[in-house]
Short mmCIF file of C-alpha atoms in Angstrom, two decimals:
data_model
loop_
_atom_site.label_atom_id
_atom_site.label_comp_id
_atom_site.label_asym_id
_atom_site.label_seq_id
_atom_site.Cartn_x
_atom_site.Cartn_y
_atom_site.Cartn_z
CA MET B 1 3.88 27.49 -61.61
CA LEU B 2 7.20 25.96 -60.56
CA GLY B 3 8.97 29.26 -61.27
CA ALA B 4 6.40 31.16 -59.21
CA ALA B 5 6.83 28.77 -56.28
CA LEU B 6 10.63 29.01 -56.41
CA SER B 7 10.50 32.81 -56.75
CA ILE B 8 8.21 33.37 -53.78
CA GLY B 9 10.26 30.90 -51.75
CA LEU B 10 13.39 32.93 -52.50
CA VAL B 11 11.60 36.14 -51.48
CA TYR B 12 10.51 34.57 -48.19
CA VAL B 13 14.04 33.35 -47.43
CA LEU B 14 15.66 36.71 -48.25
CA THR B 15 13.14 38.84 -46.36
CA THR B 16 13.14 36.57 -43.32
CA TYR B 17 16.94 36.54 -43.27
CA ALA B 18 17.06 40.33 -43.60
CA MET B 19 14.55 40.78 -40.77
CA SER B 20 16.44 38.30 -38.58
CA VAL B 21 19.66 40.27 -39.06
CA HIS B 22 17.96 43.63 -38.48
CA PHE B 23 15.74 42.65 -35.56
CA GLY B 24 18.06 40.09 -34.01
CA PRO B 25 17.45 36.33 -33.97
CA ASP B 26 17.41 36.27 -30.16
CA HIS B 27 14.42 38.64 -30.15
CA PHE B 28 12.49 37.03 -33.00
CA ALA B 29 10.19 35.12 -30.66
CA GLY B 30 8.59 38.47 -29.78
CA PHE B 31 8.08 39.44 -33.42
CA GLY B 32 4.37 39.92 -34.09
CA ALA B 33 1.71 41.36 -36.34
CA SER B 34 1.70 44.91 -35.01
CA GLY B 35 3.65 47.38 -32.91
CA ALA B 36 7.38 48.10 -32.94
CA ALA B 37 8.25 44.39 -33.21
CA SER B 38 6.58 43.84 -36.59
CA TRP B 39 7.19 44.42 -40.29
CA ASP B 40 5.22 47.64 -40.03
CA GLY B 41 7.11 48.81 -36.94
CA VAL B 42 10.56 48.07 -38.38
CA ALA B 43 9.61 49.80 -41.65
CA ARG B 44 8.47 52.93 -39.77
CA ALA B 45 11.69 53.00 -37.73
CA SER B 46 13.98 52.33 -40.70
CA PHE B 47 12.49 54.13 -43.69
CA GLY B 48 10.53 57.06 -42.28
CA LEU B 49 7.78 58.14 -44.66
CA PHE B 50 8.66 55.35 -47.08
CA TRP B 51 7.18 52.78 -44.70
CA VAL B 52 4.01 53.40 -46.73
CA LEU B 53 5.57 51.41 -49.60
CA LEU B 54 5.84 48.34 -47.37
CA PHE B 55 2.29 48.90 -46.15
CA LEU B 56 1.01 49.01 -49.75
CA ALA B 57 2.99 45.85 -50.57
CA VAL B 58 1.38 44.07 -47.61
CA VAL B 59 -2.09 45.27 -48.64
CA ASN B 60 -1.49 44.15 -52.23
CA SER B 61 -0.26 40.74 -51.06
CA THR B 62 -3.21 40.35 -48.70
CA VAL B 63 -5.74 41.14 -51.45
CA ALA B 64 -3.98 38.76 -53.88
CA ASN B 65 -3.87 36.03 -51.24
CA ALA B 66 -7.56 36.51 -50.43
CA ASN B 67 -8.41 36.29 -54.13
CA ALA B 68 -6.37 33.10 -54.49
CA CYS B 69 -8.07 31.58 -51.43
CA ALA B 70 -11.49 32.47 -52.84
CA ASN B 71 -10.60 30.83 -56.15
CA VAL B 72 -9.16 27.64 -54.70
CA SER B 73 -11.95 27.09 -52.15
CA THR B 74 -14.84 27.68 -54.56
CA ARG B 75 -13.22 25.66 -57.37
CA THR B 76 -12.42 22.80 -54.99
CA ALA B 77 -16.02 22.82 -53.75
CA PHE B 78 -17.14 22.71 -57.40
CA ALA B 79 -14.90 19.72 -58.12
CA LEU B 80 -16.16 17.90 -55.01
CA GLY B 81 -19.75 18.67 -55.99
CA ARG B 82 -19.16 17.38 -59.52
CA ILE B 83 -17.94 13.97 -58.26
CA GLY B 84 -20.66 13.69 -55.61
CA VAL B 85 -18.64 14.27 -52.42
CA PHE B 86 -20.41 17.61 -51.86
CA PRO B 87 -24.08 18.20 -52.75
CA GLN B 88 -24.69 18.49 -56.49
CA ALA B 89 -25.66 22.15 -56.05
CA PHE B 90 -21.96 22.95 -55.74
CA ALA B 91 -21.45 21.71 -59.32
CA ARG B 92 -23.78 24.41 -60.71
CA LEU B 93 -22.09 27.06 -62.88
CA HIS B 94 -23.24 30.53 -63.84
CA PRO B 95 -24.71 30.26 -67.36
CA ARG B 96 -22.64 33.14 -68.76
CA ARG B 97 -19.61 33.64 -66.48
CA ARG B 98 -19.10 29.90 -65.83
CA SER B 99 -18.23 30.55 -62.18
CA PRO B 100 -19.33 28.12 -59.42
CA VAL B 101 -22.16 30.25 -58.05
CA THR B 102 -23.12 27.98 -55.13
CA GLY B 103 -19.55 27.75 -53.91
CA VAL B 104 -19.09 31.52 -54.21
CA ALA B 105 -22.30 32.20 -52.25
CA VAL B 106 -21.52 29.68 -49.50
CA GLN B 107 -17.95 30.89 -49.20
CA PHE B 108 -19.14 34.51 -48.97
CA VAL B 109 -21.53 33.72 -46.12
CA ILE B 110 -18.95 31.68 -44.18
CA ALA B 111 -16.12 34.17 -44.73
CA VAL B 112 -18.16 37.21 -43.67
CA GLY B 113 -19.64 35.37 -40.70
CA VAL B 114 -16.30 34.08 -39.42
CA ALA B 115 -14.47 37.39 -40.00
CA LEU B 116 -17.12 39.51 -38.28
CA GLY B 117 -17.70 36.97 -35.52
CA LEU B 118 -14.03 36.72 -34.58
CA GLY B 119 -13.49 40.44 -35.11
CA PHE B 120 -16.24 41.34 -32.66
CA ALA B 121 -15.33 38.55 -30.23
CA TYR B 122 -11.66 39.59 -30.07
CA ASP B 123 -10.31 42.38 -32.30
CA PRO B 124 -9.44 42.65 -36.02
CA VAL B 125 -5.72 41.89 -35.58
CA THR B 126 -6.34 38.85 -33.37
CA ALA B 127 -9.02 37.59 -35.76
CA PHE B 128 -6.65 38.00 -38.70
CA VAL B 129 -3.78 36.18 -36.95
CA LEU B 130 -6.07 33.34 -35.82
CA LEU B 131 -7.51 32.85 -39.31
CA ALA B 132 -4.07 33.10 -40.90
CA THR B 133 -2.73 30.47 -38.49
CA VAL B 134 -5.62 28.14 -39.34
CA ILE B 135 -5.11 28.61 -43.08
CA VAL B 136 -1.34 28.16 -42.97
CA THR B 137 -1.67 25.02 -40.84
CA VAL B 138 -4.22 23.54 -43.24
CA ILE B 139 -2.24 24.37 -46.38
CA THR B 140 1.05 23.09 -44.93
CA GLY B 141 -0.68 19.85 -43.94
CA VAL B 142 -2.07 19.55 -47.47
CA TYR B 143 1.46 19.85 -48.89
CA VAL B 144 2.63 17.00 -46.66
CA ILE B 145 -0.32 14.82 -47.68
CA VAL B 146 0.20 15.55 -51.39
CA ASN B 147 3.83 14.43 -51.10
CA LEU B 148 2.68 11.22 -49.43
CA ALA B 149 0.00 10.73 -52.07
CA CYS B 150 2.53 11.18 -54.88
CA ALA B 151 4.81 8.49 -53.51
CA GLY B 152 1.92 6.18 -52.70
CA TYR B 153 0.27 6.57 -56.09
CA PHE B 154 3.35 5.72 -58.13
CA LEU B 155 4.41 2.90 -55.79
CA ARG B 156 1.00 1.23 -55.73
CA ARG B 157 -0.74 2.06 -59.01
CA ARG B 158 1.87 3.26 -61.53
CA ARG B 159 4.96 1.18 -60.87
CA ASP B 160 5.62 1.18 -64.62
CA ALA B 161 6.13 4.98 -64.51
CA PHE B 162 7.79 5.09 -61.07
CA ASN B 163 10.92 7.24 -60.87
CA PRO B 164 12.83 6.91 -57.56
CA VAL B 165 14.08 10.51 -57.67
CA LEU B 166 10.89 12.25 -58.78
CA HIS B 167 8.35 10.06 -57.02
CA LEU B 168 10.12 9.05 -53.81
CA LEU B 169 13.19 11.18 -53.04
CA PHE B 170 11.57 14.54 -53.80
CA PRO B 171 8.37 13.75 -51.84
CA VAL B 172 10.45 12.60 -48.84
CA LEU B 173 12.52 15.81 -49.02
CA GLY B 174 9.31 17.82 -49.31
CA ILE B 175 7.85 16.17 -46.23
CA ALA B 176 11.10 16.71 -44.31
CA ALA B 177 10.97 20.41 -45.22
CA PHE B 178 7.29 20.90 -44.42
CA VAL B 179 7.03 19.03 -41.11
CA PRO B 180 9.01 21.72 -39.19
CA ALA B 181 6.93 24.37 -40.96
CA LEU B 182 3.73 22.58 -39.95
CA LEU B 183 4.84 22.34 -36.32
CA THR B 184 5.83 26.01 -36.35
CA ALA B 185 2.52 27.10 -37.86
CA ALA B 186 0.57 25.08 -35.29
CA GLY B 187 2.77 26.26 -32.42
CA ILE B 188 3.84 22.77 -31.40
CA PRO B 189 7.24 23.27 -29.68
CA ALA B 190 8.90 20.09 -30.96
CA PHE B 191 12.01 22.14 -31.85
CA ASP B 192 13.82 24.92 -29.99
CA PHE B 193 12.92 27.48 -32.67
CA VAL B 194 9.17 26.83 -32.36
CA SER B 195 7.29 29.16 -30.01
CA GLU B 196 4.14 27.89 -28.34
CA LEU B 197 1.11 29.90 -29.38
CA SER B 198 -0.98 31.78 -26.82
CA ALA B 199 -4.78 31.87 -26.71
CA PRO B 200 -6.81 32.53 -28.78
CA VAL B 201 -4.34 31.90 -31.63
CA SER B 202 -3.54 28.52 -30.04
CA TYR B 203 -7.13 27.47 -30.83
CA ALA B 204 -6.05 27.10 -34.47
CA GLY B 205 -4.70 23.59 -33.84
CA PRO B 206 -7.96 22.12 -32.48
CA VAL B 207 -9.94 23.95 -35.20
CA VAL B 208 -7.79 22.38 -37.92
CA GLY B 209 -8.04 18.99 -36.21
CA VAL B 210 -11.84 19.16 -36.23
#
């Protein structure tokens, strides 16, 4: 898991650096999800017919990400149902496949309803960007909270196993790294490199707050 996290982090850094050099850092504020100023647009202009390879990579990544989101949300709902935070129905497993059937069904209804509702209210690209912004903001916030929880747990409950480097320095460094990412994802212009989001994508912040 650590190797996977480090590997995907390296990919993100390299691809973002390459795109910054190609597209120009001064123009990156206008980089978007579609059109000439996008991954798809740059691939079409740079690689001709081979832009399809980038398109397939994006599709593959999107499907894998959706599958991971489905797994983590339904399994988290199962765990919360098992300890009584969610209704006990969420702790029910399929007798043969052992999958959390209630969580899968509820997630399916919510996901289809939100995707179709936003898609019809705006358009598919806007709906995708809005949902992606909500998800990234939530996940980045979770990373910050987990770092805080790690430090707090070992300082308050496991002082006998407390390691200043592993349980304090690394969480502080993690928080320092993720706070700018959180502000960027939410479109809060606390730094010069953060662009304020426009409506309806800017609604992601209040949605996450609620």
